[in-house]
Short mmCIF file of C-alpha atoms in Angstrom, two decimals:
data_model
loop_
_atom_site.label_atom_id
_atom_site.label_comp_id
_atom_site.label_asym_id
_atom_site.label_seq_id
_atom_site.Cartn_x
_atom_site.Cartn_y
_atom_site.Cartn_z
CA MET A 194 0.01 -0.07 -0.08
CA GLY A 195 1.35 3.40 -0.74
CA LEU A 196 1.93 6.14 1.32
CA LYS A 197 -1.10 8.65 2.05
CA LEU A 198 -0.38 12.14 1.46
CA GLU A 199 -2.32 15.07 3.21
CA VAL A 200 -4.20 17.48 0.66
CA GLN A 201 -5.84 20.48 1.72
CA SER A 202 -8.26 22.05 -0.86
CA GLN A 203 -10.30 25.08 -1.63
CA GLN A 204 -12.59 25.23 -4.43
CA ALA A 205 -12.84 28.40 -6.47
CA TYR A 206 -15.76 30.72 -5.62
CA ALA A 207 -19.24 30.09 -7.19
CA GLY A 208 -19.92 32.63 -9.73
CA VAL A 209 -16.54 33.36 -10.53
CA ALA A 210 -15.03 32.60 -14.29
CA LYS A 211 -12.88 29.39 -13.70
CA LYS A 212 -9.21 29.56 -14.04
CA ALA A 213 -6.50 27.04 -14.04
CA PRO A 214 -6.36 25.03 -10.70
CA MET A 215 -3.35 25.77 -8.73
CA VAL A 216 -1.10 22.93 -6.90
CA PHE A 217 1.00 24.22 -3.91
CA ILE A 218 4.25 22.67 -2.56
CA HIS A 219 5.69 23.59 0.92
CA GLY A 220 9.41 23.79 1.80
CA SER A 221 11.40 22.42 4.83
CA TYR A 222 9.46 22.60 8.22
CA HIS A 223 6.44 23.47 6.67
CA ALA A 224 3.31 21.71 5.36
CA ALA A 225 -0.03 22.30 3.48
CA TRP A 226 -1.02 24.57 5.99
CA CYS A 227 1.21 27.55 4.98
CA TRP A 228 -0.85 28.07 1.77
CA SER A 229 -4.43 27.50 3.14
CA GLU A 230 -3.78 30.35 5.60
CA HIS A 231 -4.11 33.23 3.08
CA TRP A 232 -3.63 32.27 -0.43
CA PHE A 233 -6.14 29.70 -0.70
CA ASP A 234 -8.98 32.13 -0.22
CA TYR A 235 -7.17 34.83 -2.31
CA PHE A 236 -6.89 32.65 -5.19
CA ALA A 237 -10.15 30.67 -5.02
CA SER A 238 -12.02 34.22 -5.07
CA ARG A 239 -10.37 34.65 -8.54
CA GLY A 240 -11.54 31.38 -10.03
CA HIS A 241 -8.76 28.90 -9.01
CA ASP A 242 -9.30 25.50 -7.40
CA CYS A 243 -6.69 25.41 -4.87
CA TYR A 244 -4.74 22.08 -3.62
CA ALA A 245 -1.87 21.95 -1.17
CA LEU A 246 0.30 18.93 -0.68
CA SER A 247 1.90 17.87 2.39
CA CYS A 248 5.04 15.81 1.19
CA ARG A 249 6.07 12.66 2.56
CA GLY A 250 6.51 12.73 6.33
CA GLN A 251 5.44 16.34 6.76
CA GLY A 252 2.44 17.62 8.18
CA ARG A 253 -0.48 14.87 8.49
CA SER A 254 0.96 12.98 5.57
CA ASP A 255 2.28 9.40 6.23
CA VAL A 256 5.87 8.81 7.58
CA PRO A 257 7.79 6.19 5.55
CA GLU A 258 9.05 3.51 7.89
CA GLY A 259 12.40 3.31 9.15
CA VAL A 260 13.65 6.61 7.63
CA SER A 261 15.31 9.54 8.94
CA VAL A 262 14.91 11.34 5.75
CA ALA A 263 11.46 11.68 4.23
CA ALA A 264 12.42 10.94 0.60
CA THR A 265 14.62 11.77 -2.30
CA LEU A 266 14.13 14.83 -4.62
CA GLU A 267 12.71 12.50 -7.34
CA GLU A 268 10.47 10.82 -4.87
CA HIS A 269 8.85 13.78 -4.10
CA ALA A 270 8.71 14.86 -7.73
CA ASP A 271 7.15 11.49 -8.41
CA ASP A 272 4.58 12.27 -5.76
CA VAL A 273 3.55 15.65 -7.15
CA THR A 274 3.76 14.61 -10.69
CA ALA A 275 1.00 11.82 -9.85
CA PHE A 276 -1.25 14.57 -8.33
CA CYS A 277 -0.84 17.07 -11.12
CA ALA A 278 -1.55 14.32 -13.60
CA SER A 279 -4.75 13.26 -11.71
CA LEU A 280 -6.28 16.67 -12.38
CA ASP A 281 -8.77 17.34 -15.16
CA VAL A 282 -6.91 20.37 -16.29
CA PRO A 283 -3.08 21.38 -16.40
CA PRO A 284 -2.74 23.20 -13.11
CA VAL A 285 -0.16 26.01 -12.12
CA LEU A 286 2.34 24.46 -9.83
CA VAL A 287 3.58 26.67 -7.10
CA GLY A 288 6.96 25.47 -4.95
CA HIS A 289 8.05 27.37 -2.18
CA SER A 290 11.71 27.08 -0.87
CA PHE A 291 12.79 23.56 -1.21
CA GLY A 292 9.58 22.89 -2.59
CA GLY A 293 10.47 24.89 -5.46
CA LEU A 294 13.34 22.74 -6.12
CA VAL A 295 10.78 19.77 -6.10
CA ALA A 296 8.76 21.73 -8.45
CA GLN A 297 11.69 22.28 -10.75
CA ARG A 298 12.43 18.42 -10.92
CA VAL A 299 8.64 18.06 -11.96
CA MET A 300 8.95 20.11 -14.77
CA CYS A 301 12.18 18.38 -16.00
CA GLN A 302 10.93 14.71 -15.30
CA GLN A 303 11.19 12.37 -18.31
CA ASN A 304 7.44 12.30 -18.71
CA PRO A 305 6.33 15.63 -16.88
CA PRO A 306 2.69 16.39 -16.32
CA SER A 307 0.83 18.90 -18.26
CA LEU A 308 1.10 22.47 -16.83
CA ALA A 309 -0.27 25.78 -17.28
CA ALA A 310 2.70 27.47 -15.51
CA LEU A 311 5.41 26.89 -12.82
CA ALA A 312 5.67 29.61 -10.00
CA LEU A 313 8.80 29.57 -8.01
CA VAL A 314 8.03 31.26 -4.79
CA ALA A 315 11.49 31.98 -2.66
CA SER A 316 12.55 28.80 -4.26
CA VAL A 317 16.11 27.14 -3.84
CA PRO A 318 17.82 27.50 -7.34
CA PRO A 319 18.65 24.57 -9.42
CA THR A 320 22.28 24.31 -8.32
CA GLY A 321 20.69 23.93 -4.67
CA ASN A 322 21.53 26.22 -1.57
CA GLY A 323 25.53 26.06 -1.65
CA PRO A 324 26.24 28.80 -3.74
CA MET A 325 23.88 30.91 -1.26
CA VAL A 326 25.25 29.56 1.70
CA GLY A 327 28.74 30.68 0.38
CA ARG A 328 27.48 34.01 -0.24
CA PHE A 329 26.02 34.43 3.16
CA LEU A 330 29.29 33.33 4.57
CA ARG A 331 31.50 35.82 2.76
CA ARG A 332 28.92 38.74 3.77
CA SER A 333 28.14 37.81 7.40
CA PRO A 334 29.93 34.80 8.90
CA ILE A 335 27.65 34.93 12.01
CA ALA A 336 24.56 35.22 10.11
CA SER A 337 25.63 32.14 7.93
CA ILE A 338 26.43 30.20 11.05
CA LYS A 339 23.17 31.13 12.64
CA ILE A 340 20.82 30.21 9.73
CA THR A 341 22.92 26.62 9.02
CA TYR A 342 22.02 25.90 12.75
CA ALA A 343 18.58 26.95 12.41
CA PHE A 344 18.00 24.59 9.92
CA ILE A 345 20.00 21.55 10.97
CA ALA A 346 18.91 21.72 14.56
CA GLY A 347 15.33 23.21 13.61
CA ALA A 348 15.98 25.91 16.41
CA PHE A 349 13.49 28.16 15.11
CA LYS A 350 10.67 25.52 16.58
CA THR A 351 11.33 27.08 20.09
CA ASN A 352 13.34 30.32 19.42
CA ALA A 353 10.78 33.10 18.37
CA ALA A 354 13.50 35.57 17.36
CA LEU A 355 15.44 32.97 15.22
CA CYS A 356 11.93 31.95 13.65
CA ARG A 357 11.30 35.56 12.59
CA GLU A 358 14.80 36.05 11.28
CA CYS A 359 14.62 32.96 9.02
CA PHE A 360 10.97 33.28 7.95
CA PHE A 361 9.10 36.47 8.92
CA SER A 362 9.50 40.34 8.55
CA ASN A 363 10.22 42.42 11.49
CA ASP A 364 6.63 44.03 11.57
CA LEU A 365 4.84 40.76 11.65
CA SER A 366 2.82 40.58 15.08
CA GLU A 367 4.13 38.48 17.78
CA THR A 368 1.08 36.80 18.27
CA THR A 369 1.03 35.65 14.77
CA LEU A 370 4.74 34.85 14.67
CA LEU A 371 4.30 32.43 17.71
CA LYS A 372 1.27 30.87 16.10
CA HIS A 373 3.16 30.31 12.85
CA MET A 374 6.17 28.99 15.03
CA GLY A 375 3.78 26.33 16.60
CA GLN A 376 2.45 25.24 13.24
CA ILE A 377 6.32 25.26 12.01
CA ALA A 378 7.12 22.87 15.09
CA GLU A 379 4.38 20.58 14.37
CA SER A 380 4.98 20.25 10.50
CA CYS A 381 8.29 17.96 10.44
CA ASN A 382 8.35 14.77 11.40
CA VAL A 383 11.35 13.54 9.72
CA ARG A 384 13.60 15.59 7.32
CA LEU A 385 12.11 16.65 4.02
CA LEU A 386 15.53 15.86 2.08
CA ASP A 387 19.00 14.68 2.39
CA LEU A 388 21.03 17.73 1.36
CA LYS A 389 24.10 15.71 0.83
CA ALA A 390 22.28 13.27 -1.45
CA LEU A 391 21.01 16.13 -3.51
CA ASP A 392 24.63 16.82 -4.82
CA ASN A 393 24.09 13.78 -7.16
CA VAL A 394 21.03 15.05 -8.82
CA LEU A 395 21.82 18.81 -9.33
CA PRO A 396 21.76 21.04 -10.86
CA ILE A 397 18.09 20.47 -12.07
CA PRO A 398 18.35 20.69 -16.16
CA ALA A 399 16.78 23.74 -17.72
CA PRO A 400 13.18 23.19 -19.11
CA LYS A 401 12.76 22.36 -22.71
CA GLN A 402 11.87 24.82 -25.07
CA GLY A 403 8.19 25.24 -25.26
CA SER A 404 7.69 24.35 -21.61
CA ALA A 405 5.04 26.18 -19.48
CA PRO A 406 5.92 29.58 -18.71
CA VAL A 407 7.71 30.16 -15.19
CA CYS A 408 7.24 32.90 -12.40
CA VAL A 409 10.05 33.54 -10.08
CA LEU A 410 8.97 35.41 -7.18
CA GLY A 411 10.78 36.47 -3.85
CA GLY A 412 11.71 38.93 -1.12
CA ARG A 413 14.51 41.36 -0.84
CA ASP A 414 14.67 40.57 2.79
CA ASP A 415 14.85 36.82 2.65
CA PHE A 416 17.31 35.49 5.12
CA VAL A 417 17.23 32.32 3.46
CA VAL A 418 17.15 32.82 -0.54
CA ASP A 419 18.82 36.04 -1.58
CA VAL A 420 18.61 38.14 -4.70
CA GLU A 421 21.16 36.24 -6.66
CA GLY A 422 19.47 32.98 -5.83
CA LEU A 423 16.24 34.44 -7.30
CA GLU A 424 18.22 35.55 -10.53
CA GLU A 425 19.83 32.29 -10.86
CA THR A 426 16.24 30.48 -10.90
CA ALA A 427 14.80 32.94 -13.21
CA ASN A 428 17.92 32.58 -15.77
CA TRP A 429 16.99 28.74 -15.53
CA GLY A 430 13.32 29.54 -16.35
CA ARG A 431 14.19 32.00 -18.98
CA THR A 432 12.44 34.93 -17.36
CA SER A 433 13.10 37.79 -14.99
CA PRO A 434 12.46 37.51 -11.09
CA ILE A 435 9.93 39.60 -9.48
CA VAL A 436 11.38 40.85 -6.24
CA MET A 437 9.34 42.14 -3.43
CA GLU A 438 10.38 45.10 -1.20
CA ASP A 439 10.18 44.49 2.51
CA THR A 440 9.51 40.83 2.06
CA ALA A 441 10.96 37.92 4.20
CA HIS A 442 11.14 34.05 3.26
CA ASP A 443 7.58 32.93 3.91
CA LEU A 444 5.91 35.24 1.29
CA MET A 445 2.45 33.49 1.64
CA LEU A 446 2.39 34.08 5.51
CA ASP A 447 4.43 37.19 5.92
CA THR A 448 3.08 40.67 6.49
CA ARG A 449 2.77 41.70 2.68
CA TRP A 450 1.38 38.18 1.77
CA GLU A 451 -1.46 40.05 -0.22
CA LYS A 452 1.03 41.97 -2.39
CA ALA A 453 2.90 38.80 -3.23
CA ALA A 454 -0.14 37.11 -4.15
CA GLY A 455 -1.11 39.97 -6.20
CA ALA A 456 2.05 39.69 -8.01
CA LEU A 457 1.61 36.14 -8.76
CA ASP A 458 -2.05 36.92 -9.62
CA GLY A 459 -1.11 39.68 -12.15
CA TRP A 460 1.61 37.44 -13.72
CA MET A 461 -0.72 34.77 -14.23
CA ALA A 462 -3.29 37.32 -15.92
CA THR A 463 -0.51 37.97 -18.55
CA ASN A 464 0.95 34.37 -19.01
CA VAL A 465 -1.49 31.90 -18.29
CA GLY A 466 -4.87 31.08 -20.02
CA ALA A 467 -8.23 30.47 -18.16
#
């Protein structure tokens, strides 16, 4: 019997012109909940059926037996590919952080699903996070050590200041920060990916000519994915990045989540058919 994945969903509002469905993939230490908080309602009100998956071992999805890492990049991509292929209409696939790397892999599968578009939100670039870590180390050794410790130890599950620094803006209320910190603490049952094993499958090959259009969206104040990382991902997708000012890593939860959703919505209005 296969593993059962948590799927949260919200149907498009009645009476609104139907548009392409959207499938959302979270990053490390997150799960499907991070999309349903704000973006589900926003995009459902604009005609999109919305689906968010919790990857293996994350959220309420099944945890593979006898493992310390949920799955390989290819296994996560296979799960997402199967879900996208099960829909009647090609979706817009949206990936955040390491979920963006999974989404890139989906587009470059040998037999990829039909996609209306690919949206990479604060995504890890196709070469992985190694070059970004090197840049952070050169710019600020202390900050680099702090972020490495935070992700290896999951320290942001209990340290509110570190959780804010990694994921959120300074003007996010303390109440909302503590709420999300609790959700983050409950999201990761086993590590999403083995970062060392990723070296064997990176970089992600560039999408073929004629593939679905790619949107790259990120925040200038992101403590995890820098602007150079966004530019690398945009170059992979043959596009230009949309960089949100005063916005941190969790664009879909941060103070300016609505502006970020509006930026993606505006991009889809130009680049994606109904």
